[in-house]
Short mmCIF file of C-alpha atoms and ligand atoms in Angstrom, two decimals:
data_model
loop_
_atom_site.label_atom_id
_atom_site.label_comp_id
_atom_site.label_asym_id
_atom_site.label_seq_id
_atom_site.Cartn_x
_atom_site.Cartn_y
_atom_site.Cartn_z
CA MET F 1 -35.15 18.82 -30.72
CA ILE F 2 -34.26 15.96 -28.41
CA VAL F 3 -30.63 15.97 -29.45
CA ASP F 4 -30.34 19.71 -28.70
CA ILE F 5 -31.31 19.05 -25.08
CA ILE F 6 -28.70 16.29 -24.79
CA ASN F 7 -26.07 18.58 -26.36
CA LYS F 8 -26.96 21.44 -24.04
CA LYS F 9 -26.32 19.26 -20.98
CA ARG F 10 -23.20 17.77 -22.58
CA LEU F 11 -21.82 21.32 -22.81
CA GLY F 12 -22.62 21.85 -19.12
CA GLU F 13 -25.40 24.37 -19.70
CA GLU F 14 -28.49 24.70 -17.51
CA LEU F 15 -31.69 23.07 -18.76
CA THR F 16 -35.01 24.85 -18.26
CA TYR F 17 -37.97 23.32 -16.45
CA ASN F 18 -39.74 22.91 -19.81
CA GLU F 19 -36.81 21.07 -21.37
CA ILE F 20 -36.54 18.67 -18.42
CA ASP F 21 -40.31 18.14 -18.36
CA LYS F 22 -40.50 17.53 -22.10
CA PHE F 23 -37.53 15.14 -22.25
CA PHE F 24 -38.40 12.97 -19.25
CA ASN F 25 -42.11 12.76 -20.04
CA ALA F 26 -41.40 11.86 -23.66
CA TYR F 27 -39.26 9.00 -22.33
CA LEU F 28 -42.02 7.82 -19.98
CA ASP F 29 -44.45 7.91 -22.93
CA GLY F 30 -42.08 5.78 -25.03
CA ASN F 31 -41.22 8.59 -27.47
CA ILE F 32 -37.53 8.77 -26.55
CA LYS F 33 -35.22 5.79 -26.90
CA ASP F 34 -33.22 4.25 -24.06
CA TYR F 35 -29.95 5.29 -25.74
CA GLN F 36 -31.06 8.94 -25.86
CA MET F 37 -32.12 8.97 -22.22
CA SER F 38 -28.89 7.17 -21.26
CA ALA F 39 -26.91 9.90 -23.05
CA LEU F 40 -28.71 12.62 -21.11
CA LEU F 41 -28.28 10.76 -17.80
CA MET F 42 -24.56 10.37 -18.47
CA ALA F 43 -24.27 14.09 -19.30
CA ILE F 44 -26.02 14.86 -15.99
CA CYS F 45 -23.74 12.40 -14.20
CA ILE F 46 -20.61 14.08 -15.60
CA ASN F 47 -21.65 17.76 -15.59
CA GLY F 48 -24.04 17.75 -12.63
CA MET F 49 -27.12 19.93 -12.31
CA THR F 50 -27.81 23.32 -10.76
CA ASP F 51 -30.15 23.36 -7.78
CA GLU F 52 -32.86 24.83 -10.02
CA GLU F 53 -32.52 21.89 -12.41
CA VAL F 54 -32.74 19.39 -9.53
CA PHE F 55 -35.88 21.12 -8.21
CA ALA F 56 -37.39 20.93 -11.71
CA LEU F 57 -36.48 17.26 -12.08
CA THR F 58 -37.94 16.43 -8.66
CA LYS F 59 -41.21 18.14 -9.61
CA VAL F 60 -41.37 16.27 -12.92
CA PHE F 61 -40.83 13.00 -11.02
CA ILE F 62 -43.52 13.79 -8.41
CA ASP F 63 -46.02 14.88 -11.07
CA SER F 64 -45.55 11.60 -12.98
CA GLY F 65 -47.84 9.73 -10.54
CA GLU F 66 -50.18 9.93 -7.58
CA VAL F 67 -49.42 11.93 -4.44
CA LEU F 68 -50.68 10.30 -1.26
CA ASP F 69 -52.24 12.40 1.45
CA PHE F 70 -52.63 11.16 5.03
CA ASP F 71 -54.21 14.37 6.34
CA GLY F 72 -56.95 13.54 8.81
CA ILE F 73 -55.46 10.04 9.27
CA ILE F 74 -51.93 10.78 10.52
CA ASP F 75 -51.01 14.03 12.32
CA THR F 76 -47.34 13.99 11.44
CA MET F 77 -46.09 11.41 9.00
CA VAL F 78 -42.34 10.79 9.44
CA ASP F 79 -40.60 8.75 6.78
CA LYS F 80 -37.06 7.43 6.54
CA HIS F 81 -34.97 6.36 3.57
CA SER F 82 -31.53 4.83 3.25
CA THR F 83 -29.38 5.37 0.17
CA GLY F 84 -28.63 1.64 0.39
CA GLY F 85 -25.99 -0.61 1.83
CA ILE F 86 -24.83 -4.14 2.60
CA GLY F 87 -26.73 -5.80 5.45
CA ASP F 88 -28.93 -2.72 5.90
CA LYS F 89 -32.01 -4.07 7.65
CA THR F 90 -32.64 -0.94 9.72
CA THR F 91 -36.23 -0.49 8.47
CA LEU F 92 -37.22 -3.88 9.92
CA VAL F 93 -36.02 -2.71 13.32
CA ILE F 94 -36.88 0.97 13.44
CA ALA F 95 -40.37 0.89 11.89
CA PRO F 96 -41.76 -1.22 14.80
CA ILE F 97 -39.77 0.74 17.40
CA VAL F 98 -41.09 4.09 16.14
CA ALA F 99 -44.67 2.83 15.73
CA SER F 100 -44.61 1.34 19.24
CA CYS F 101 -43.63 4.78 20.54
CA GLY F 102 -46.87 6.14 19.09
CA VAL F 103 -45.52 7.64 15.84
CA PRO F 104 -47.39 6.08 12.90
CA VAL F 105 -45.15 4.58 10.21
CA VAL F 106 -46.16 4.10 6.59
CA LYS F 107 -43.03 2.84 4.89
CA MET F 108 -42.97 2.15 1.19
CA SER F 109 -39.79 0.33 0.40
CA GLY F 110 -38.00 -0.99 -2.66
CA ARG F 111 -36.24 -4.14 -3.82
CA GLY F 112 -32.51 -4.68 -3.87
CA LEU F 113 -30.50 -4.29 -7.00
CA GLY F 114 -26.78 -4.90 -7.35
CA TYR F 115 -24.93 -5.42 -4.09
CA THR F 116 -27.33 -3.49 -1.90
CA GLY F 117 -30.34 -5.30 -0.47
CA GLY F 118 -33.93 -4.06 -0.36
CA THR F 119 -36.43 -4.16 2.50
CA ILE F 120 -39.16 -5.67 0.32
CA ASP F 121 -37.02 -8.71 -0.55
CA LYS F 122 -36.16 -9.21 3.12
CA LEU F 123 -39.84 -9.09 4.09
CA GLU F 124 -40.80 -11.49 1.31
CA SER F 125 -38.56 -14.10 2.93
CA ILE F 126 -41.38 -14.33 5.50
CA LYS F 127 -43.88 -16.78 3.92
CA GLY F 128 -47.16 -15.09 3.04
CA TYR F 129 -46.05 -11.50 3.81
CA ARG F 130 -47.79 -9.21 1.31
CA THR F 131 -45.81 -6.29 -0.08
CA ASP F 132 -48.45 -5.12 -2.56
CA LEU F 133 -51.01 -3.40 -0.34
CA THR F 134 -53.45 -1.07 -2.09
CA ASP F 135 -53.96 2.55 -0.96
CA GLU F 136 -57.19 1.49 0.79
CA GLU F 137 -55.46 -1.38 2.60
CA ILE F 138 -52.62 0.93 3.67
CA ILE F 139 -55.09 3.39 5.19
CA ALA F 140 -57.12 0.67 6.94
CA GLN F 141 -53.96 -0.89 8.43
CA ILE F 142 -52.44 2.39 9.59
CA LYS F 143 -55.69 3.23 11.38
CA LYS F 144 -55.77 -0.22 13.00
CA ILE F 145 -52.17 -0.88 14.08
CA GLY F 146 -50.19 2.28 13.23
CA ILE F 147 -47.64 0.56 11.01
CA VAL F 148 -47.39 -0.49 7.35
CA VAL F 149 -44.30 -1.68 5.47
CA THR F 150 -45.13 -2.37 1.86
CA GLY F 151 -43.80 -1.94 -1.67
CA GLN F 152 -44.18 1.29 -3.60
CA THR F 153 -47.50 1.29 -5.42
CA ALA F 154 -47.31 1.26 -9.24
CA ASP F 155 -48.60 4.83 -9.35
CA LEU F 156 -46.02 6.25 -6.95
CA VAL F 157 -43.45 8.13 -9.06
CA PRO F 158 -43.60 5.83 -12.11
CA MET F 159 -40.90 8.02 -13.64
CA ASP F 160 -38.43 6.86 -10.99
CA LYS F 161 -39.11 3.20 -11.76
CA VAL F 162 -38.14 3.54 -15.44
CA ILE F 163 -35.26 5.96 -14.88
CA TYR F 164 -33.76 3.95 -12.00
CA ALA F 165 -33.78 0.76 -14.10
CA LEU F 166 -31.93 2.59 -16.88
CA ARG F 167 -29.47 4.24 -14.47
CA ASP F 168 -28.63 0.85 -13.10
CA VAL F 169 -27.44 -0.42 -16.47
CA SER F 170 -25.92 2.82 -17.78
CA GLY F 171 -23.40 3.55 -15.01
CA THR F 172 -25.35 6.59 -13.78
CA VAL F 173 -26.57 5.41 -10.38
CA SER F 174 -24.14 7.45 -8.27
CA SER F 175 -25.08 10.89 -9.64
CA ILE F 176 -25.94 13.18 -6.71
CA PRO F 177 -28.68 15.19 -8.53
CA LEU F 178 -30.27 11.95 -9.75
CA ILE F 179 -30.16 10.32 -6.29
CA ALA F 180 -31.61 13.45 -4.65
CA SER F 181 -34.55 13.75 -7.05
CA SER F 182 -35.21 9.98 -7.04
CA ILE F 183 -35.40 9.71 -3.26
CA MET F 184 -37.07 13.02 -2.46
CA SER F 185 -39.78 12.64 -5.11
CA LYS F 186 -40.77 9.26 -3.60
CA LYS F 187 -40.83 10.59 -0.05
CA ILE F 188 -42.88 13.66 -1.01
CA ALA F 189 -45.31 11.71 -3.23
CA GLY F 190 -45.61 9.14 -0.40
CA GLY F 191 -47.18 11.80 1.82
CA ALA F 192 -44.35 12.36 4.33
CA ASP F 193 -44.45 15.53 6.43
CA LYS F 194 -40.97 14.98 7.85
CA ILE F 195 -38.18 12.99 6.28
CA LEU F 196 -35.06 11.34 7.69
CA ILE F 197 -32.40 10.25 5.20
CA ASP F 198 -29.64 7.81 6.09
CA ILE F 199 -26.83 8.62 3.66
CA LYS F 200 -24.36 5.77 3.41
CA VAL F 201 -20.71 6.41 2.62
CA GLY F 202 -18.08 3.81 1.89
CA ASN F 203 -17.04 1.14 -0.57
CA GLY F 204 -20.37 -0.70 -0.16
CA ALA F 205 -22.43 2.45 -0.87
CA LEU F 206 -23.33 4.61 -3.87
CA LEU F 207 -21.22 7.45 -2.48
CA THR F 208 -17.66 6.95 -1.35
CA THR F 209 -16.59 10.34 0.06
CA MET F 210 -17.85 12.58 2.87
CA GLU F 211 -17.88 15.56 0.47
CA GLU F 212 -20.36 13.76 -1.79
CA ALA F 213 -22.51 12.74 1.19
CA GLU F 214 -22.57 16.31 2.49
CA GLU F 215 -23.54 17.66 -0.93
CA LEU F 216 -26.39 15.11 -1.19
CA SER F 217 -27.51 16.07 2.30
CA ARG F 218 -27.56 19.80 1.41
CA LEU F 219 -29.50 19.19 -1.78
CA MET F 220 -32.16 17.04 -0.09
CA ILE F 221 -32.67 19.60 2.66
CA GLU F 222 -33.10 22.31 -0.02
CA ILE F 223 -35.68 20.20 -1.91
CA GLY F 224 -37.51 19.66 1.38
CA LYS F 225 -37.73 23.43 1.95
CA ILE F 226 -39.57 23.92 -1.35
CA TYR F 227 -42.26 21.45 -0.27
CA GLN F 228 -42.31 22.64 3.38
CA LYS F 229 -40.96 19.30 4.58
CA GLU F 230 -38.51 19.10 7.46
CA VAL F 231 -35.57 16.98 6.27
CA LYS F 232 -32.86 15.62 8.54
CA THR F 233 -29.92 13.53 7.39
CA ILE F 234 -27.56 11.10 9.07
CA ILE F 235 -24.32 10.16 7.32
CA SER F 236 -23.31 6.61 8.26
CA ASP F 237 -20.45 4.27 7.43
CA MET F 238 -20.75 1.62 4.72
CA ASN F 239 -17.19 0.30 4.54
CA THR F 240 -18.23 -2.51 6.89
CA PRO F 241 -21.46 -4.53 6.55
CA LEU F 242 -24.22 -3.39 8.90
CA GLY F 243 -24.70 -5.99 11.63
CA TYR F 244 -23.71 -9.63 11.32
CA CYS F 245 -26.04 -10.95 8.62
CA ILE F 246 -26.30 -10.41 4.87
CA GLY F 247 -29.08 -12.24 3.04
CA ASN F 248 -32.82 -11.97 3.32
CA ALA F 249 -34.15 -14.50 5.90
CA LEU F 250 -30.93 -14.18 7.92
CA GLU F 251 -31.43 -10.40 8.09
CA VAL F 252 -35.02 -10.81 9.31
CA GLU F 253 -33.70 -13.10 12.08
CA GLU F 254 -31.08 -10.53 13.02
CA ALA F 255 -33.65 -7.71 13.09
CA MET F 256 -35.79 -9.84 15.42
CA ASP F 257 -32.78 -10.47 17.67
CA ILE F 258 -32.34 -6.72 18.09
CA LEU F 259 -36.05 -6.20 18.73
CA ARG F 260 -35.93 -8.98 21.39
CA GLY F 261 -32.91 -7.39 23.05
CA LYS F 262 -30.56 -10.26 22.12
CA GLU F 263 -28.08 -8.15 20.18
CA ILE F 264 -27.23 -4.74 21.56
CA ASN F 265 -23.59 -4.28 20.90
CA ASN F 266 -22.82 -3.55 17.29
CA ASN F 267 -22.97 -0.96 14.50
CA LEU F 268 -26.49 -2.05 13.52
CA TYR F 269 -27.92 -1.59 17.00
CA ASP F 270 -26.28 1.83 17.37
CA LEU F 271 -27.61 3.04 14.00
CA CYS F 272 -31.12 1.73 14.71
CA ILE F 273 -31.19 3.59 18.02
CA GLU F 274 -29.99 6.79 16.37
CA LEU F 275 -32.50 6.58 13.51
CA SER F 276 -35.49 5.66 15.64
CA THR F 277 -34.65 8.28 18.27
CA THR F 278 -34.48 10.95 15.55
CA MET F 279 -37.78 9.79 14.01
CA VAL F 280 -39.59 9.76 17.36
CA SER F 281 -38.18 13.19 18.19
CA MET F 282 -39.33 14.55 14.80
CA GLY F 283 -42.73 12.85 14.99
CA LYS F 284 -43.59 13.97 18.51
CA GLY F 285 -41.73 17.27 18.55
CA ILE F 286 -39.80 16.23 21.68
CA SER F 287 -36.09 16.42 22.51
CA LYS F 288 -33.74 13.65 21.42
CA ASP F 289 -33.10 12.75 25.08
CA GLU F 290 -36.81 12.25 25.69
CA ALA F 291 -37.15 10.31 22.45
CA LEU F 292 -34.21 8.06 23.37
CA GLU F 293 -35.87 7.17 26.65
CA GLU F 294 -39.08 6.21 24.83
CA VAL F 295 -37.16 4.13 22.30
CA LYS F 296 -35.21 2.23 24.98
CA ASN F 297 -38.38 1.70 27.02
CA SER F 298 -40.22 0.28 24.06
CA LEU F 299 -37.37 -2.13 23.33
CA ASN F 300 -36.89 -3.18 26.96
CA LYS F 301 -40.59 -3.78 27.54
CA GLY F 302 -40.89 -5.85 24.34
CA ARG F 303 -43.37 -3.42 22.77
CA ALA F 304 -41.31 -2.94 19.62
CA TYR F 305 -41.03 -6.70 19.11
CA GLN F 306 -44.80 -7.12 19.62
CA LYS F 307 -45.39 -4.38 17.04
CA PHE F 308 -43.17 -6.26 14.57
CA LEU F 309 -45.22 -9.44 15.09
CA GLU F 310 -48.44 -7.43 14.67
CA LEU F 311 -47.12 -5.99 11.40
CA VAL F 312 -46.15 -9.40 10.01
CA LYS F 313 -49.54 -10.88 10.95
CA ALA F 314 -51.51 -7.94 9.55
CA GLN F 315 -49.75 -8.33 6.19
CA GLY F 316 -50.38 -12.08 6.04
CA GLY F 317 -46.91 -13.33 7.02
CA ASN F 318 -46.06 -16.39 9.10
CA ILE F 319 -42.89 -15.65 11.05
CA GLU F 320 -42.54 -19.32 12.04
CA GLN F 321 -41.82 -20.10 8.40
CA LEU F 322 -38.55 -18.33 7.90
CA GLU F 323 -36.26 -20.62 5.93
CA VAL F 324 -32.49 -20.54 6.24
CA SER F 325 -30.44 -23.03 4.21
CA ASP F 326 -29.00 -26.05 6.08
CA ASN F 327 -25.90 -26.12 3.87
CA ILE F 328 -23.21 -24.27 5.73
CA LEU F 329 -19.59 -23.54 4.94
CA THR F 330 -17.27 -21.72 7.30
CA ILE F 331 -14.55 -19.18 6.68
CA LYS F 332 -11.73 -19.57 9.21
CA ALA F 333 -8.90 -17.29 10.24
CA ASP F 334 -5.63 -18.15 8.53
CA LYS F 335 -3.50 -16.23 11.02
CA ASN F 336 -3.51 -14.91 14.60
CA GLY F 337 -4.27 -11.23 15.10
CA THR F 338 -7.00 -8.60 15.29
CA ILE F 339 -9.72 -8.02 12.71
CA ASN F 340 -9.02 -4.64 11.16
CA LYS F 341 -11.40 -4.68 8.22
CA ILE F 342 -14.53 -6.54 7.03
CA ASP F 343 -14.99 -5.46 3.44
CA ALA F 344 -18.60 -4.39 2.75
CA LEU F 345 -18.32 -4.44 -1.04
CA GLU F 346 -16.69 -7.89 -1.16
CA PHE F 347 -19.36 -9.33 1.15
CA GLY F 348 -22.01 -7.67 -1.02
CA LYS F 349 -20.55 -9.40 -4.09
CA LEU F 350 -20.43 -12.71 -2.23
CA SER F 351 -24.09 -12.42 -1.22
CA VAL F 352 -25.11 -11.79 -4.84
CA ALA F 353 -23.01 -14.78 -5.99
CA LEU F 354 -24.85 -16.95 -3.45
CA GLY F 355 -28.19 -15.81 -4.91
CA ALA F 356 -29.25 -13.47 -2.08
CA GLY F 357 -29.27 -10.46 -4.43
CA ARG F 358 -29.94 -9.68 -8.06
CA VAL F 359 -27.58 -8.89 -10.89
CA GLU F 360 -30.53 -7.96 -13.12
CA LYS F 361 -34.01 -6.84 -12.20
CA LYS F 362 -35.60 -10.06 -13.48
CA ASP F 363 -33.34 -12.35 -11.38
CA LYS F 364 -35.02 -14.54 -8.76
CA ILE F 365 -33.71 -14.33 -5.22
CA ASP F 366 -32.97 -17.28 -2.93
CA PHE F 367 -34.25 -15.91 0.39
CA SER F 368 -32.62 -18.67 2.45
CA VAL F 369 -28.96 -18.07 1.57
CA GLY F 370 -26.44 -15.53 2.84
CA ILE F 371 -23.68 -14.85 5.29
CA ARG F 372 -23.50 -14.65 9.07
CA LEU F 373 -20.38 -12.93 10.37
CA THR F 374 -19.25 -14.36 13.68
CA LYS F 375 -16.62 -11.71 14.44
CA SER F 376 -16.55 -7.91 14.45
CA ILE F 377 -13.88 -5.33 13.79
CA GLY F 378 -11.49 -5.17 16.75
CA ASP F 379 -12.01 -8.84 17.74
CA LYS F 380 -8.87 -10.86 18.46
CA VAL F 381 -8.72 -14.13 16.52
CA LYS F 382 -6.56 -17.25 16.39
CA ILE F 383 -5.81 -19.48 13.40
CA GLY F 384 -8.82 -21.73 12.79
CA ASP F 385 -11.39 -19.46 14.48
CA VAL F 386 -14.62 -19.21 12.48
CA LEU F 387 -15.01 -15.69 11.07
CA ALA F 388 -18.16 -16.24 9.03
CA LYS F 389 -20.72 -18.89 8.12
CA ILE F 390 -21.91 -19.14 4.55
CA TYR F 391 -25.46 -20.48 4.00
CA TYR F 392 -25.69 -21.73 0.43
CA HIS F 393 -27.64 -23.77 -2.07
CA LYS F 394 -25.62 -23.48 -5.24
CA LYS F 395 -21.92 -24.21 -5.04
CA ILE F 396 -19.73 -21.16 -5.62
CA ASP F 397 -16.01 -20.49 -5.47
CA LEU F 398 -15.38 -18.67 -2.20
CA PRO F 399 -13.21 -15.57 -2.57
CA ASN F 400 -9.79 -15.47 -0.98
CA ILE F 401 -10.11 -14.70 2.73
CA ASP F 402 -7.81 -11.67 2.34
CA THR F 403 -10.33 -9.92 0.12
CA LEU F 404 -13.04 -10.30 2.79
CA PHE F 405 -11.15 -9.74 6.05
CA GLU F 406 -8.00 -7.90 7.03
CA ILE F 407 -6.33 -9.43 10.09
CA ILE F 408 -3.34 -7.54 11.51
N1 URA Y 1 -32.23 4.95 -3.58
C1 URA Y 1 -33.20 5.47 -4.38
O1 URA Y 1 -34.39 5.30 -4.11
N2 URA Y 1 -32.82 6.18 -5.46
C2 URA Y 1 -31.54 6.40 -5.79
O2 URA Y 1 -31.28 7.06 -6.76
C3 URA Y 1 -30.54 5.85 -4.96
C4 URA Y 1 -30.92 5.12 -3.84
#
């Protein structure tokens, strides 16, 4: 009985593979109601899962759809995933860097929900850019230019699509077993041989403590072992927005600035170098020092930027048509001092209020709005200095400056 399975998890007992398989597949088939699945998800969120249960859940997720296979097309397929953050446009930067170093990249990304943005929304701010490539188109493009960044196909882990939507509205997004099986099932079904996970920690992330991040890391590495996939993790800060821009077209511009060597001195640049170096090292089986040299070379010689332009063109985009709103408000310092904090969560909320993100899945995004920070942590400021520019269309009440910045 359905209710017996919910009760078993409520009491903190271990579910069998068959129970997990039966329950989740019945939900996918429409034979279990949202409120019953929400009850089970909440019981999982509160009582956790054993490793065996997480392995079972991951398998049920993978088996719910197609599993892509790039054997004979790509020698070693390295994939990367971020658990999500504010201003996280790393994929736009690292995919072209890694591909230009000779490691093919097939990246299937998602949309943003809540305060965290999604790569697919950012790319759709480029007029004409297609994010719905078919399996055949993905294979043709990877053979031709060695890089694809597209949306997840409908058949890739369909179970995750329905469960994630329900988690989002049932307060069960930050469960470590649910995050691990959601992400790992998509990476494994997507055909990755090696996987790099960027686990974000901080007030703008799903996880807020190092202990949680380390537990998620351990669990993902264990799942990888079962499928003979090498998994590496990086734990990175999400108390401060990543880079200067939050909002779709603005983030594409910022990614291009890094690829053109215009911006090389901030948390975004450092993380992009670390992620791409690790991916190149994993993909080519070379040391991180050697990989770093290749990454820097590709950036300095403009190869990574050229690869980005090639990607945009191949997927039908016109990079000249990137629209950023002309309506600009500024946030100015109200005292002299040093910037001690730029609050990721508050900026995430502000970007959603402007229309750059979604509150609900059906919401339409305004690609041209967002925020450009003009100062970083540690910068000295005087009263009246501009700290951030707000690109808007609809009028909103700006939050109090003290919630966004701490100046000491
Ligand atoms: N990203 C995912 O794809 N799934 C999660 O559960 C959390 C972040």
